[in-house]
Amino acid sequence: MHYNLKCFVLKLFLLLGITPLLGNIASAQNKVVNFSSITLQDGLSQNDVKYIVKDRTGFMWFATDDGLNRYDGYKFTVYRHRQGDKHSLPSNDVTTLLTDSHGNLWIGSMGLSKYDPNTESFETYSQVKGDTTSITYPIVNSIFEDKKGRLWVGTYSGLNLFDTKTKKARHFFYKPGRDDITENQINTLTEDDNGNLWIGTNGGLRVFNFETGVSKFYKQGGPNSLVDNHINTVLKAPDGKIFVGTADGLSILDPVTRVFTNFKHQQGNAATLANNNVFTLAVNNAHQVWIGTEDGLDLYDGRDNSFTRYLSDKPSASENNSISSLYSDRGILWIGTYESGLKYYDTNLVSFEHYYKYPYSNGLSNNIVTSFAEDKGGYWIGTDG
């Protein structure tokens, strides 16, 4: 370092207080980006967005506590229950959505509904007392189509294989009249590369092979076991690993060793999970998975098991950071929040890296930047304070 530069750095340090920026330390833990918002003022029916899908015509669909929302990029069309109309939604409280391989939109609420785009109406299949071929329980939590085109419906009590031609259901993990069995309360479904169905319940994680009938259950207990028994979401990553978001941390299951690697939030460490309550997961690319938690958004990188926390460049004290749903679409990440509406982030846009003063991260000491100096180890930044 030249003598003049040394003097310059020393003066900055003594007179202003300096924040050293070495390499990319801060950005490795936090990334500040611009999130665009869509709320009630833009036509969204309700600010709690619980599920997001895109149909084959390009419409975005959002499940909320007050109806089903269709978005064309400019305006919303909202579908709600209409008293006395059996072809409307059975309930305004929409819990889950699926677009199947035939382009059909399926809706989970108080029953299983199928949307007819020609009439903009719904056909609903619900529990019928005494009918053992109807779905097991009125509350539908999850809908999944496997590789063979079979439709699986997870309810608050039991799993259903729904025949889309006969409109009849076959029941699994269900005891009539017993909706208190936590292992039968199905929250989420996915399928692995071998055709096994992974079922997240309120009492653990079940793997089920329909062809063989073999079922195995994973529960918390031991260092390499499931981190928690209350499963909110499951996801198969491109490398075959099973990601399990629970009420108390994230578990990643290696499909070969059947060993879980567990991750939890560490107080004061921004390079860990934002929050232990993991609500939703979405694939970003071959190595990365988006993680929506009760207190923010993380991006997990499997190459080094690292977490990067994504923060808004316009933080608001009144905004709720709880993320209830994610949908990744060609570089656009759609984010459904609890009480703060929709957000979306375009990961394709090339932008400047921003550094701010944040009380909970290795950010600047002040947002007013007055001067810079470079040495072999990085940069020194002089701020007003």
Short mmCIF file of N, CA and C in Angstrom, two decimals, residues 217-285:
data_model
loop_
_atom_site.label_atom_id
_atom_site.label_comp_id
_atom_site.label_asym_id
_atom_site.label_seq_id
_atom_site.Cartn_x
_atom_site.Cartn_y
_atom_site.Cartn_z
N PHE A 217 -41.99 -45.45 7.73
CA PHE A 217 -42.25 -44.19 8.42
C PHE A 217 -40.97 -43.67 9.06
N TYR A 218 -40.70 -42.37 8.90
CA TYR A 218 -39.56 -41.72 9.53
C TYR A 218 -40.06 -40.75 10.59
N LYS A 219 -39.41 -40.82 11.77
CA LYS A 219 -39.77 -39.90 12.85
C LYS A 219 -38.51 -39.31 13.47
N GLN A 220 -38.72 -38.28 14.27
CA GLN A 220 -37.62 -37.66 15.00
C GLN A 220 -37.07 -38.64 16.03
N GLY A 221 -35.74 -38.62 16.20
CA GLY A 221 -35.11 -39.48 17.19
C GLY A 221 -33.72 -39.87 16.78
N GLY A 222 -32.71 -39.19 17.33
CA GLY A 222 -31.33 -39.48 16.97
C GLY A 222 -30.73 -38.40 16.10
N PRO A 223 -29.39 -38.36 16.01
CA PRO A 223 -28.69 -37.26 15.31
C PRO A 223 -28.91 -37.24 13.80
N ASN A 224 -29.14 -38.39 13.16
CA ASN A 224 -29.31 -38.43 11.71
C ASN A 224 -30.75 -38.73 11.30
N SER A 225 -31.67 -38.44 12.21
CA SER A 225 -33.08 -38.69 11.93
C SER A 225 -33.77 -37.37 11.56
N LEU A 226 -35.05 -37.44 11.35
CA LEU A 226 -35.86 -36.27 11.01
C LEU A 226 -35.75 -35.21 12.11
N VAL A 227 -35.66 -33.94 11.72
CA VAL A 227 -35.46 -32.87 12.71
C VAL A 227 -36.72 -32.61 13.53
N ASP A 228 -37.90 -32.88 12.95
CA ASP A 228 -39.16 -32.65 13.67
C ASP A 228 -40.25 -33.46 12.98
N ASN A 229 -41.28 -33.84 13.74
CA ASN A 229 -42.34 -34.71 13.20
C ASN A 229 -43.46 -33.96 12.48
N HIS A 230 -43.58 -32.65 12.72
CA HIS A 230 -44.64 -31.88 12.05
C HIS A 230 -44.12 -31.41 10.70
N ILE A 231 -44.58 -32.05 9.62
CA ILE A 231 -44.08 -31.77 8.28
C ILE A 231 -45.00 -30.77 7.57
N ASN A 232 -44.43 -29.63 7.16
CA ASN A 232 -45.19 -28.63 6.42
C ASN A 232 -45.12 -28.83 4.91
N THR A 233 -43.95 -29.25 4.42
CA THR A 233 -43.73 -29.31 2.97
C THR A 233 -42.62 -30.30 2.64
N VAL A 234 -42.73 -30.98 1.49
CA VAL A 234 -41.66 -31.86 1.00
C VAL A 234 -41.39 -31.54 -0.47
N LEU A 235 -40.15 -31.75 -0.88
CA LEU A 235 -39.74 -31.43 -2.25
C LEU A 235 -38.65 -32.39 -2.69
N LYS A 236 -38.77 -32.90 -3.91
CA LYS A 236 -37.67 -33.68 -4.50
C LYS A 236 -36.79 -32.73 -5.32
N ALA A 237 -35.53 -32.65 -4.95
CA ALA A 237 -34.58 -31.80 -5.65
C ALA A 237 -34.11 -32.50 -6.93
N PRO A 238 -33.52 -31.76 -7.88
CA PRO A 238 -33.06 -32.37 -9.13
C PRO A 238 -32.04 -33.49 -8.93
N ASP A 239 -31.28 -33.46 -7.84
CA ASP A 239 -30.30 -34.52 -7.59
C ASP A 239 -30.89 -35.72 -6.86
N GLY A 240 -32.22 -35.70 -6.66
CA GLY A 240 -32.89 -36.83 -6.03
C GLY A 240 -33.07 -36.72 -4.54
N LYS A 241 -32.44 -35.75 -3.91
CA LYS A 241 -32.58 -35.60 -2.47
C LYS A 241 -33.99 -35.11 -2.11
N ILE A 242 -34.45 -35.54 -0.95
CA ILE A 242 -35.77 -35.15 -0.46
C ILE A 242 -35.61 -34.07 0.60
N PHE A 243 -36.14 -32.88 0.30
CA PHE A 243 -36.12 -31.76 1.24
C PHE A 243 -37.41 -31.81 2.06
N VAL A 244 -37.26 -31.69 3.37
CA VAL A 244 -38.40 -31.77 4.28
C VAL A 244 -38.44 -30.52 5.15
N GLY A 245 -39.44 -29.68 4.92
CA GLY A 245 -39.61 -28.48 5.74
C GLY A 245 -40.54 -28.79 6.89
N THR A 246 -40.08 -28.56 8.10
CA THR A 246 -40.86 -28.90 9.29
C THR A 246 -41.16 -27.65 10.11
N ALA A 247 -41.86 -27.84 11.20
CA ALA A 247 -42.17 -26.74 12.11
C ALA A 247 -40.97 -26.36 12.97
N ASP A 248 -39.88 -27.15 12.88
CA ASP A 248 -38.72 -26.86 13.71
C ASP A 248 -37.42 -27.18 12.98
N GLY A 249 -37.31 -26.74 11.74
CA GLY A 249 -36.06 -26.91 11.00
C GLY A 249 -36.24 -27.57 9.65
N LEU A 250 -35.12 -27.68 8.93
CA LEU A 250 -35.08 -28.29 7.60
C LEU A 250 -34.28 -29.59 7.65
N SER A 251 -34.84 -30.66 7.07
CA SER A 251 -34.13 -31.93 6.93
C SER A 251 -33.94 -32.25 5.45
N ILE A 252 -32.76 -32.76 5.10
CA ILE A 252 -32.49 -33.19 3.72
C ILE A 252 -32.09 -34.65 3.77
N LEU A 253 -32.83 -35.49 3.08
CA LEU A 253 -32.61 -36.93 3.09
C LEU A 253 -31.82 -37.37 1.87
N ASP A 254 -30.71 -38.04 2.09
CA ASP A 254 -29.94 -38.64 1.01
C ASP A 254 -30.65 -39.92 0.58
N PRO A 255 -31.05 -40.04 -0.70
CA PRO A 255 -31.83 -41.21 -1.13
C PRO A 255 -31.04 -42.51 -1.10
N VAL A 256 -29.71 -42.43 -1.08
CA VAL A 256 -28.88 -43.64 -1.06
C VAL A 256 -28.63 -44.12 0.36
N THR A 257 -28.16 -43.23 1.22
CA THR A 257 -27.81 -43.62 2.59
C THR A 257 -29.02 -43.62 3.52
N ARG A 258 -30.10 -42.94 3.11
CA ARG A 258 -31.30 -42.79 3.96
C ARG A 258 -30.96 -42.08 5.27
N VAL A 259 -29.99 -41.19 5.22
CA VAL A 259 -29.58 -40.40 6.38
C VAL A 259 -30.03 -38.95 6.18
N PHE A 260 -30.57 -38.36 7.24
CA PHE A 260 -30.98 -36.97 7.20
C PHE A 260 -29.85 -36.05 7.63
N THR A 261 -29.70 -34.93 6.93
CA THR A 261 -28.86 -33.83 7.38
C THR A 261 -29.80 -32.71 7.79
N ASN A 262 -29.63 -32.20 9.00
CA ASN A 262 -30.58 -31.24 9.56
C ASN A 262 -29.97 -29.86 9.71
N PHE A 263 -30.82 -28.85 9.49
CA PHE A 263 -30.39 -27.46 9.59
C PHE A 263 -31.39 -26.69 10.43
N LYS A 264 -30.85 -25.78 11.29
CA LYS A 264 -31.70 -24.94 12.12
C LYS A 264 -31.18 -23.51 12.13
N HIS A 265 -32.06 -22.61 12.51
CA HIS A 265 -31.68 -21.22 12.69
C HIS A 265 -30.76 -21.07 13.89
N GLN A 266 -29.71 -20.26 13.74
CA GLN A 266 -28.82 -19.93 14.84
C GLN A 266 -28.90 -18.44 15.10
N GLN A 267 -29.24 -18.09 16.31
CA GLN A 267 -29.42 -16.68 16.67
C GLN A 267 -28.17 -15.88 16.35
N GLY A 268 -28.34 -14.80 15.62
CA GLY A 268 -27.22 -13.92 15.29
C GLY A 268 -26.38 -14.37 14.12
N ASN A 269 -26.71 -15.52 13.52
CA ASN A 269 -25.93 -16.03 12.38
C ASN A 269 -26.80 -15.97 11.14
N ALA A 270 -26.56 -14.97 10.29
CA ALA A 270 -27.38 -14.75 9.10
C ALA A 270 -27.14 -15.80 8.03
N ALA A 271 -26.10 -16.63 8.19
CA ALA A 271 -25.80 -17.67 7.20
C ALA A 271 -26.53 -18.97 7.51
N THR A 272 -27.47 -18.93 8.44
CA THR A 272 -28.29 -20.10 8.75
C THR A 272 -29.73 -19.83 8.33
N LEU A 273 -30.62 -20.79 8.55
CA LEU A 273 -32.04 -20.61 8.23
C LEU A 273 -32.58 -19.33 8.85
N ALA A 274 -33.42 -18.63 8.10
CA ALA A 274 -34.02 -17.40 8.63
C ALA A 274 -34.91 -17.70 9.83
N ASN A 275 -35.59 -18.86 9.79
CA ASN A 275 -36.48 -19.26 10.86
C ASN A 275 -36.67 -20.78 10.78
N ASN A 276 -36.90 -21.41 11.92
CA ASN A 276 -37.02 -22.88 11.92
C ASN A 276 -38.34 -23.38 11.37
N ASN A 277 -39.36 -22.54 11.30
CA ASN A 277 -40.65 -22.96 10.78
C ASN A 277 -40.63 -22.81 9.26
N VAL A 278 -40.39 -23.91 8.55
CA VAL A 278 -40.25 -23.90 7.09
C VAL A 278 -41.59 -24.27 6.48
N PHE A 279 -42.21 -23.31 5.78
CA PHE A 279 -43.55 -23.50 5.22
C PHE A 279 -43.55 -24.02 3.79
N THR A 280 -42.56 -23.62 2.98
CA THR A 280 -42.64 -23.89 1.54
C THR A 280 -41.25 -23.99 0.92
N LEU A 281 -41.14 -24.76 -0.18
CA LEU A 281 -39.88 -24.99 -0.87
C LEU A 281 -40.10 -24.91 -2.37
N ALA A 282 -39.08 -24.48 -3.12
CA ALA A 282 -39.16 -24.45 -4.58
C ALA A 282 -37.76 -24.59 -5.16
N VAL A 283 -37.64 -25.34 -6.25
CA VAL A 283 -36.35 -25.54 -6.92
C VAL A 283 -35.96 -24.26 -7.65
N ASN A 284 -34.70 -23.85 -7.49
CA ASN A 284 -34.17 -22.72 -8.26
C ASN A 284 -33.37 -23.22 -9.45
N ASN A 285 -32.45 -24.15 -9.21
CA ASN A 285 -31.68 -24.78 -10.30
C ASN A 285 -31.18 -26.14 -9.80
#
